[in-house]
CSV table of C-alpha atoms and ligand atoms in Angstrom, one decimal:
chain,number,residue,atom,x,y,z
G,24,MET,CA,-37.2,43.2,123.9
G,25,ILE,CA,-34.3,40.5,124.7
G,26,ILE,CA,-32.7,38.0,122.0
G,27,LEU,CA,-31.0,35.7,123.6
G,28,LYS,CA,-28.9,33.3,121.9
G,29,LEU,CA,-28.2,30.0,123.9
G,30,GLY,CA,-24.5,28.4,122.6
G,31,GLY,CA,-24.4,24.5,122.1
G,32,ASP,CA,-22.4,23.7,125.1
G,33,VAL,CA,-25.5,26.0,127.0
G,34,ILE,CA,-27.9,23.6,125.6
G,35,GLU,CA,-26.3,20.6,125.8
G,36,ARG,CA,-25.3,21.1,129.6
G,37,ALA,CA,-28.1,23.3,130.5
G,38,ARG,CA,-28.9,23.6,134.6
G,39,PRO,CA,-32.7,23.5,135.0
G,40,SER,CA,-32.0,27.0,136.1
G,41,LEU,CA,-31.8,28.0,133.1
G,42,ILE,CA,-34.9,27.1,131.9
G,43,SER,CA,-37.0,27.9,135.4
G,44,ASP,CA,-34.7,31.3,134.5
G,45,LEU,CA,-36.1,32.0,131.2
G,46,LYS,CA,-39.5,31.3,132.3
G,47,SER,CA,-39.8,33.8,135.2
G,48,ALA,CA,-37.7,36.4,133.6
G,49,ALA,CA,-40.4,36.5,130.2
G,50,SER,CA,-43.0,37.0,132.3
G,51,ASN,CA,-42.5,40.9,132.4
G,52,GLU,CA,-40.4,41.2,129.1
G,53,ARG,CA,-40.3,40.3,125.3
G,54,PHE,CA,-37.6,37.2,124.3
G,55,VAL,CA,-36.9,35.7,121.2
G,56,ILE,CA,-34.5,32.8,121.2
G,57,VAL,CA,-31.8,32.1,119.2
G,58,HIS,CA,-30.0,28.7,119.3
G,59,GLY,CA,-26.4,27.4,118.0
G,60,GLY,CA,-25.2,24.0,118.2
G,61,GLY,CA,-22.7,23.3,115.6
G,62,ASP,CA,-21.1,20.4,117.8
G,63,GLU,CA,-23.6,18.4,117.3
G,64,VAL,CA,-24.1,18.9,113.7
G,65,THR,CA,-20.4,17.9,113.7
G,66,ARG,CA,-20.8,14.5,115.8
G,67,ILE,CA,-23.9,13.8,113.6
G,68,ALA,CA,-21.9,14.6,109.9
G,69,GLU,CA,-19.4,12.0,111.4
G,70,LYS,CA,-21.6,9.3,112.3
G,71,LEU,CA,-22.9,9.8,108.8
G,72,GLY,CA,-19.4,9.4,107.3
G,73,LYS,CA,-19.4,12.8,106.3
G,74,SER,CA,-16.3,14.8,108.1
G,75,GLN,CA,-16.3,17.7,108.6
G,76,THR,CA,-13.6,20.9,107.6
G,77,PHE,CA,-13.8,24.1,108.9
G,78,VAL,CA,-12.2,27.7,107.1
G,79,VAL,CA,-10.5,30.8,108.4
G,80,SER,CA,-11.5,33.9,106.3
G,81,SER,CA,-8.9,36.6,106.1
G,82,GLU,CA,-10.6,38.6,108.8
G,83,GLY,CA,-10.5,35.5,110.9
G,84,ILE,CA,-13.1,33.6,111.2
G,85,ARG,CA,-13.6,30.5,111.6
G,86,SER,CA,-16.4,28.6,110.1
G,87,ARG,CA,-18.1,25.1,108.8
G,88,TYR,CA,-17.0,24.8,105.4
G,89,THR,CA,-20.4,23.4,103.8
G,90,ASP,CA,-20.7,21.8,100.8
G,91,GLU,CA,-24.2,20.5,99.4
G,92,GLU,CA,-24.1,17.6,101.9
G,93,THR,CA,-23.2,19.5,104.9
G,94,ILE,CA,-26.0,22.3,104.6
G,95,GLY,CA,-28.4,19.0,104.7
G,96,ILE,CA,-26.8,18.1,107.5
G,97,TYR,CA,-26.8,21.3,108.8
G,98,THR,CA,-30.3,21.7,108.5
G,99,MET,CA,-31.8,18.4,109.6
G,100,VAL,CA,-30.0,19.1,112.8
G,101,MET,CA,-30.3,22.2,114.2
G,102,CYS,CA,-34.0,22.4,112.8
G,103,GLY,CA,-35.1,18.8,113.4
G,104,LYS,CA,-33.5,17.5,116.4
G,105,THR,CA,-31.7,21.1,118.3
G,106,ASN,CA,-34.9,23.5,118.3
G,107,LYS,CA,-37.4,20.9,118.7
G,108,GLU,CA,-35.3,19.7,121.9
G,109,VAL,CA,-34.5,23.3,123.1
G,110,VAL,CA,-39.1,24.2,122.5
G,111,SER,CA,-39.4,20.7,124.1
G,112,SER,CA,-37.9,22.1,127.5
G,113,LEU,CA,-39.2,25.5,127.3
G,114,GLN,CA,-42.8,24.0,126.5
G,115,LYS,CA,-42.3,21.8,130.0
G,116,SER,CA,-41.9,24.3,131.9
G,117,GLY,CA,-45.5,26.1,131.1
G,118,LEU,CA,-43.4,28.7,128.4
G,119,SER,CA,-44.9,28.7,125.3
G,120,ALA,CA,-42.3,28.2,122.6
G,121,ILE,CA,-42.9,27.8,118.9
G,122,GLY,CA,-39.6,26.6,117.1
G,123,LEU,CA,-38.6,28.3,113.9
G,124,SER,CA,-35.6,28.8,111.6
G,125,GLY,CA,-34.9,31.5,109.2
G,126,VAL,CA,-37.0,29.6,106.7
G,127,ASP,CA,-40.1,29.4,108.1
G,128,GLY,CA,-41.9,32.6,107.1
G,129,ALA,CA,-38.6,33.7,105.5
G,130,ILE,CA,-37.9,34.9,108.6
G,131,ILE,CA,-33.8,35.4,107.8
G,132,ARG,CA,-33.1,35.6,104.2
G,133,ALA,CA,-29.5,35.9,103.1
G,134,ALA,CA,-27.2,35.8,100.0
G,135,ARG,CA,-24.8,32.9,99.3
G,136,LYS,CA,-21.3,33.5,99.4
G,137,LYS,CA,-20.1,32.8,96.2
G,138,LYS,CA,-16.6,32.8,97.0
G,139,LEU,CA,-14.7,32.9,100.4
G,140,ILE,CA,-11.0,33.6,101.1
G,141,VAL,CA,-10.0,31.3,103.4
G,142,VAL,CA,-6.1,31.6,105.3
G,143,ASP,CA,-4.3,28.2,106.4
G,144,ASP,CA,-2.5,27.6,108.9
G,145,LYS,CA,0.6,29.0,107.3
G,146,GLY,CA,-0.8,32.4,106.6
G,147,ARG,CA,-1.5,31.8,102.5
G,148,LYS,CA,-5.0,32.7,101.3
G,149,ARG,CA,-6.7,31.0,98.6
G,150,ILE,CA,-10.4,31.1,96.8
G,151,VAL,CA,-12.7,28.3,97.6
G,152,GLU,CA,-16.1,27.9,96.3
G,153,GLY,CA,-18.5,29.6,98.6
G,154,GLY,CA,-20.9,26.3,99.3
G,155,TYR,CA,-24.3,27.2,101.5
G,156,THR,CA,-23.1,29.8,104.0
G,157,GLY,CA,-24.9,33.2,103.5
G,158,GLN,CA,-24.6,37.0,104.3
G,159,ILE,CA,-27.8,37.9,106.4
G,160,LYS,CA,-29.9,40.4,103.9
G,161,SER,CA,-33.3,40.9,105.8
G,162,VAL,CA,-35.4,39.6,109.0
G,163,ASN,CA,-39.0,39.2,108.7
G,164,LYS,CA,-39.8,41.1,112.1
G,165,ASP,CA,-43.3,41.5,111.6
G,166,LEU,CA,-43.8,37.6,112.1
G,167,LEU,CA,-42.0,37.5,115.1
G,168,LEU,CA,-43.8,40.3,116.3
G,169,THR,CA,-47.0,38.7,115.3
G,170,LEU,CA,-45.9,35.7,117.5
G,171,MET,CA,-45.0,37.7,120.5
G,172,GLN,CA,-48.3,39.9,120.6
G,173,LYS,CA,-50.0,36.7,121.1
G,174,GLY,CA,-47.8,35.5,123.8
G,175,TYR,CA,-45.5,32.9,121.8
G,176,VAL,CA,-41.3,32.8,122.1
G,177,PRO,CA,-40.0,32.4,119.1
G,178,VAL,CA,-37.3,29.8,119.0
G,179,ILE,CA,-35.2,29.9,116.1
G,180,ALA,CA,-32.3,27.7,114.1
G,181,PRO,CA,-29.5,29.3,112.0
G,182,VAL,CA,-30.3,28.4,108.6
G,183,ALA,CA,-31.3,31.3,106.7
G,184,LEU,CA,-33.1,31.0,103.1
G,185,GLY,CA,-31.2,31.9,99.8
G,186,ASP,CA,-32.1,34.0,96.6
G,187,GLU,CA,-33.0,30.7,95.2
G,188,PHE,CA,-34.9,29.0,98.1
G,189,GLU,CA,-31.8,27.2,99.2
G,190,PHE,CA,-31.3,26.2,102.7
G,191,LEU,CA,-27.9,28.5,104.1
G,192,ASN,CA,-26.0,28.4,107.1
G,193,VAL,CA,-25.3,31.3,109.1
G,194,ASP,CA,-23.9,31.7,112.1
G,195,ALA,CA,-26.0,31.9,115.3
G,196,ASP,CA,-24.6,34.8,117.4
G,197,ARG,CA,-25.0,37.2,113.9
G,198,ALA,CA,-28.4,35.8,113.6
G,199,ALA,CA,-28.8,37.2,117.1
G,200,ALA,CA,-27.6,39.9,116.3
G,201,HIS,CA,-29.4,40.8,113.0
G,202,ILE,CA,-32.6,39.8,114.4
G,203,ALA,CA,-32.1,41.9,117.3
G,204,GLY,CA,-31.4,44.9,115.2
G,205,ALA,CA,-34.5,44.3,113.0
G,206,LEU,CA,-36.2,44.1,115.7
G,207,GLY,CA,-35.4,47.1,117.5
G,208,ALA,CA,-34.3,45.3,120.5
G,209,GLU,CA,-32.8,47.1,123.5
G,210,LYS,CA,-30.6,44.2,124.5
G,211,LEU,CA,-28.7,41.0,122.8
G,212,ILE,CA,-27.6,38.2,125.1
G,213,LEU,CA,-25.0,35.6,124.2
G,214,LEU,CA,-25.0,32.7,126.9
G,215,THR,CA,-22.1,30.9,126.5
G,216,ASP,CA,-19.7,28.4,128.3
G,217,VAL,CA,-17.5,31.5,129.7
G,218,ALA,CA,-18.5,34.4,131.6
G,219,GLY,CA,-17.4,36.6,128.8
G,220,VAL,CA,-14.4,38.3,126.8
G,221,TYR,CA,-10.5,37.3,128.6
G,222,LEU,CA,-7.5,39.5,127.7
G,223,ASP,CA,-4.4,38.0,129.7
G,224,GLY,CA,-6.5,35.6,132.1
G,225,LYS,CA,-9.0,38.6,133.1
G,226,LEU,CA,-12.7,39.5,132.5
G,227,VAL,CA,-13.1,42.2,130.4
G,228,SER,CA,-16.4,43.7,132.1
G,229,GLU,CA,-16.9,46.5,128.9
G,230,MET,CA,-16.0,47.7,126.0
G,231,THR,CA,-17.1,49.9,123.0
G,232,ALA,CA,-17.7,48.5,119.7
G,233,GLN,CA,-14.7,50.3,118.6
G,234,GLU,CA,-13.1,48.6,121.4
G,235,ALA,CA,-14.5,45.1,120.3
G,236,LYS,CA,-13.5,45.3,116.9
G,237,SER,CA,-10.0,45.4,117.8
G,238,MET,CA,-10.3,43.0,120.4
G,239,MET,CA,-11.5,40.4,117.8
G,240,LYS,CA,-8.2,39.9,116.6
G,241,LYS,CA,-6.4,39.1,120.2
G,242,VAL,CA,-9.2,36.4,121.5
G,243,GLY,CA,-9.6,33.0,119.9
G,244,PHE,CA,-11.7,31.0,117.7
G,245,GLY,CA,-15.3,31.5,119.2
G,246,MET,CA,-14.7,34.4,120.6
G,247,GLU,CA,-14.2,36.5,117.8
G,248,LYS,CA,-17.6,36.1,116.1
G,249,LYS,CA,-19.4,37.0,119.2
G,250,LEU,CA,-17.5,40.1,119.5
G,251,LEU,CA,-18.3,41.2,115.8
G,252,ALA,CA,-22.2,39.9,116.5
G,253,CYS,CA,-21.7,42.6,119.1
G,254,VAL,CA,-20.8,44.9,117.0
G,255,GLU,CA,-23.0,44.6,114.4
G,256,ALA,CA,-26.0,44.3,116.8
G,257,LEU,CA,-24.8,47.6,118.1
G,258,THR,CA,-24.5,49.2,114.5
G,259,MET,CA,-27.9,48.3,113.7
G,260,GLY,CA,-29.3,50.1,116.9
G,261,VAL,CA,-28.9,47.9,119.8
G,262,ASN,CA,-28.5,49.4,122.6
G,263,ARG,CA,-26.2,46.5,124.8
G,264,ALA,CA,-24.5,43.5,123.6
G,265,ILE,CA,-24.1,41.0,126.8
G,266,ILE,CA,-21.7,37.9,126.7
G,267,SER,CA,-22.2,35.9,129.5
G,268,SER,CA,-22.3,32.2,130.9
G,269,GLY,CA,-25.0,30.2,130.2
G,270,MET,CA,-23.6,27.3,133.2
G,271,VAL,CA,-24.2,29.2,135.7
G,272,GLN,CA,-27.2,29.8,138.6
G,273,ASN,CA,-30.1,31.7,137.0
G,274,PRO,CA,-28.0,32.8,133.8
G,275,VAL,CA,-30.8,34.8,132.5
G,276,THR,CA,-31.5,37.2,135.6
G,277,ARG,CA,-27.8,37.7,135.5
G,278,ALA,CA,-26.7,38.7,132.6
G,279,THR,CA,-30.0,41.3,132.9
G,280,LYS,CA,-27.7,42.5,136.2
G,281,GLU,CA,-24.9,42.9,134.0
G,282,GLU,CA,-22.8,39.9,136.7
G,283,SER,CA,-19.4,39.2,135.6
G,284,CYS,CA,-19.8,39.3,132.0
G,285,THR,CA,-18.8,41.1,129.1
G,286,VAL,CA,-21.2,44.1,127.9
G,287,VAL,CA,-20.6,45.6,124.7
G,288,SER,CA,-22.2,49.1,124.5
G,289,ASN,CA,-21.3,52.9,123.9
G,290,GLU,CA,-22.5,54.6,126.4
L,29,ADP,P1,-20.7,28.9,121.5
L,29,ADP,O1,-21.2,27.6,121.3
L,29,ADP,O2,-21.2,29.5,122.9
L,29,ADP,O3,-21.3,29.7,120.6
L,29,ADP,P2,-18.1,29.1,121.4
L,29,ADP,O4,-17.7,27.7,121.4
L,29,ADP,O5,-18.1,29.0,119.7
L,29,ADP,O6,-19.4,29.2,121.9
L,29,ADP,O7,-17.0,30.2,121.8
L,29,ADP,C1,-17.1,30.6,123.1
L,29,ADP,C2,-15.5,29.8,123.3
L,29,ADP,O8,-14.6,30.9,122.8
L,29,ADP,C3,-15.1,29.9,124.7
L,29,ADP,O9,-15.7,28.8,125.2
L,29,ADP,C4,-13.4,29.7,124.5
L,29,ADP,O10,-12.8,28.4,124.4
L,29,ADP,C5,-13.2,30.3,123.6
L,29,ADP,N1,-12.6,31.8,123.9
L,29,ADP,C6,-11.3,31.8,122.2
L,29,ADP,N2,-11.1,33.5,122.8
L,29,ADP,C7,-11.6,33.9,124.0
L,29,ADP,C8,-11.2,34.7,125.0
L,29,ADP,N3,-10.4,35.8,124.7
L,29,ADP,N4,-12.4,35.1,126.2
L,29,ADP,C9,-13.0,33.7,126.5
L,29,ADP,N5,-13.3,32.7,125.5
L,29,ADP,C10,-12.3,32.8,124.4
L,30,MG,MG1,-20.0,29.2,118.3
């Protein structure tokens, strides 16, 4: 079983070969798809007159500051638009894709972060209200397994269900990692707009979880969260976490063959 995360750029600029490649890969492997799409959330929020801000945690993780109005827009765009666009293109290729989110069937339960420690660009720390972002607590693996047994390919939007049944923003890379861990998947594949992790201009083809942890401080925003997600997946028992480009010909096959990508594993 493979948990495949599609980044926002991968969805927006997807080559037709991504869909056909996924369709053929799904004939002999079970897939769960998780998608991102934060840039579209930002564009639509700003069209609605709601400007978006981003904060950086003391661990160096960048995330959207999700207040009450923002979680509404985030949920509308992720679940209402992006999720359905992914499902529709997979259905068009003949795959039985079913669109879901962490809210549906309580697939992802999370706890709302009460306070956030954020760091400004001068390195000063301050505590802010947590807003509507969640720490993932559990995954309803039975529902996903039932759907897969019937031949459906779940496509999951990164919105979780909180303790008070509120919608919570969860990072899609990390949601994919938790789903992979809960399902005991062999692989987590994060398809993005770069070939993998670059260090000093070179693609790093392999690293251990320990190396990925220390690499988090050396990479820029976007990649720090992918490395964290890979480390989390390995901690939860996933064998291999792969960061690979979704912008190339047959990106799923290439990632499974581990051609020019970054593989995080402890083997
Ligand atoms: P996605 O939408 O697929 O989640 P992100 O934009 O969040 O993608 O993360 C991928 C981005 O991370 C790349 O486009 C790149 O700009 C950025 N990045 C920062 N540091 C690195 C690095 N060291 N190696 C590769 N990419 C990096
Ligand atoms: Mg991202």
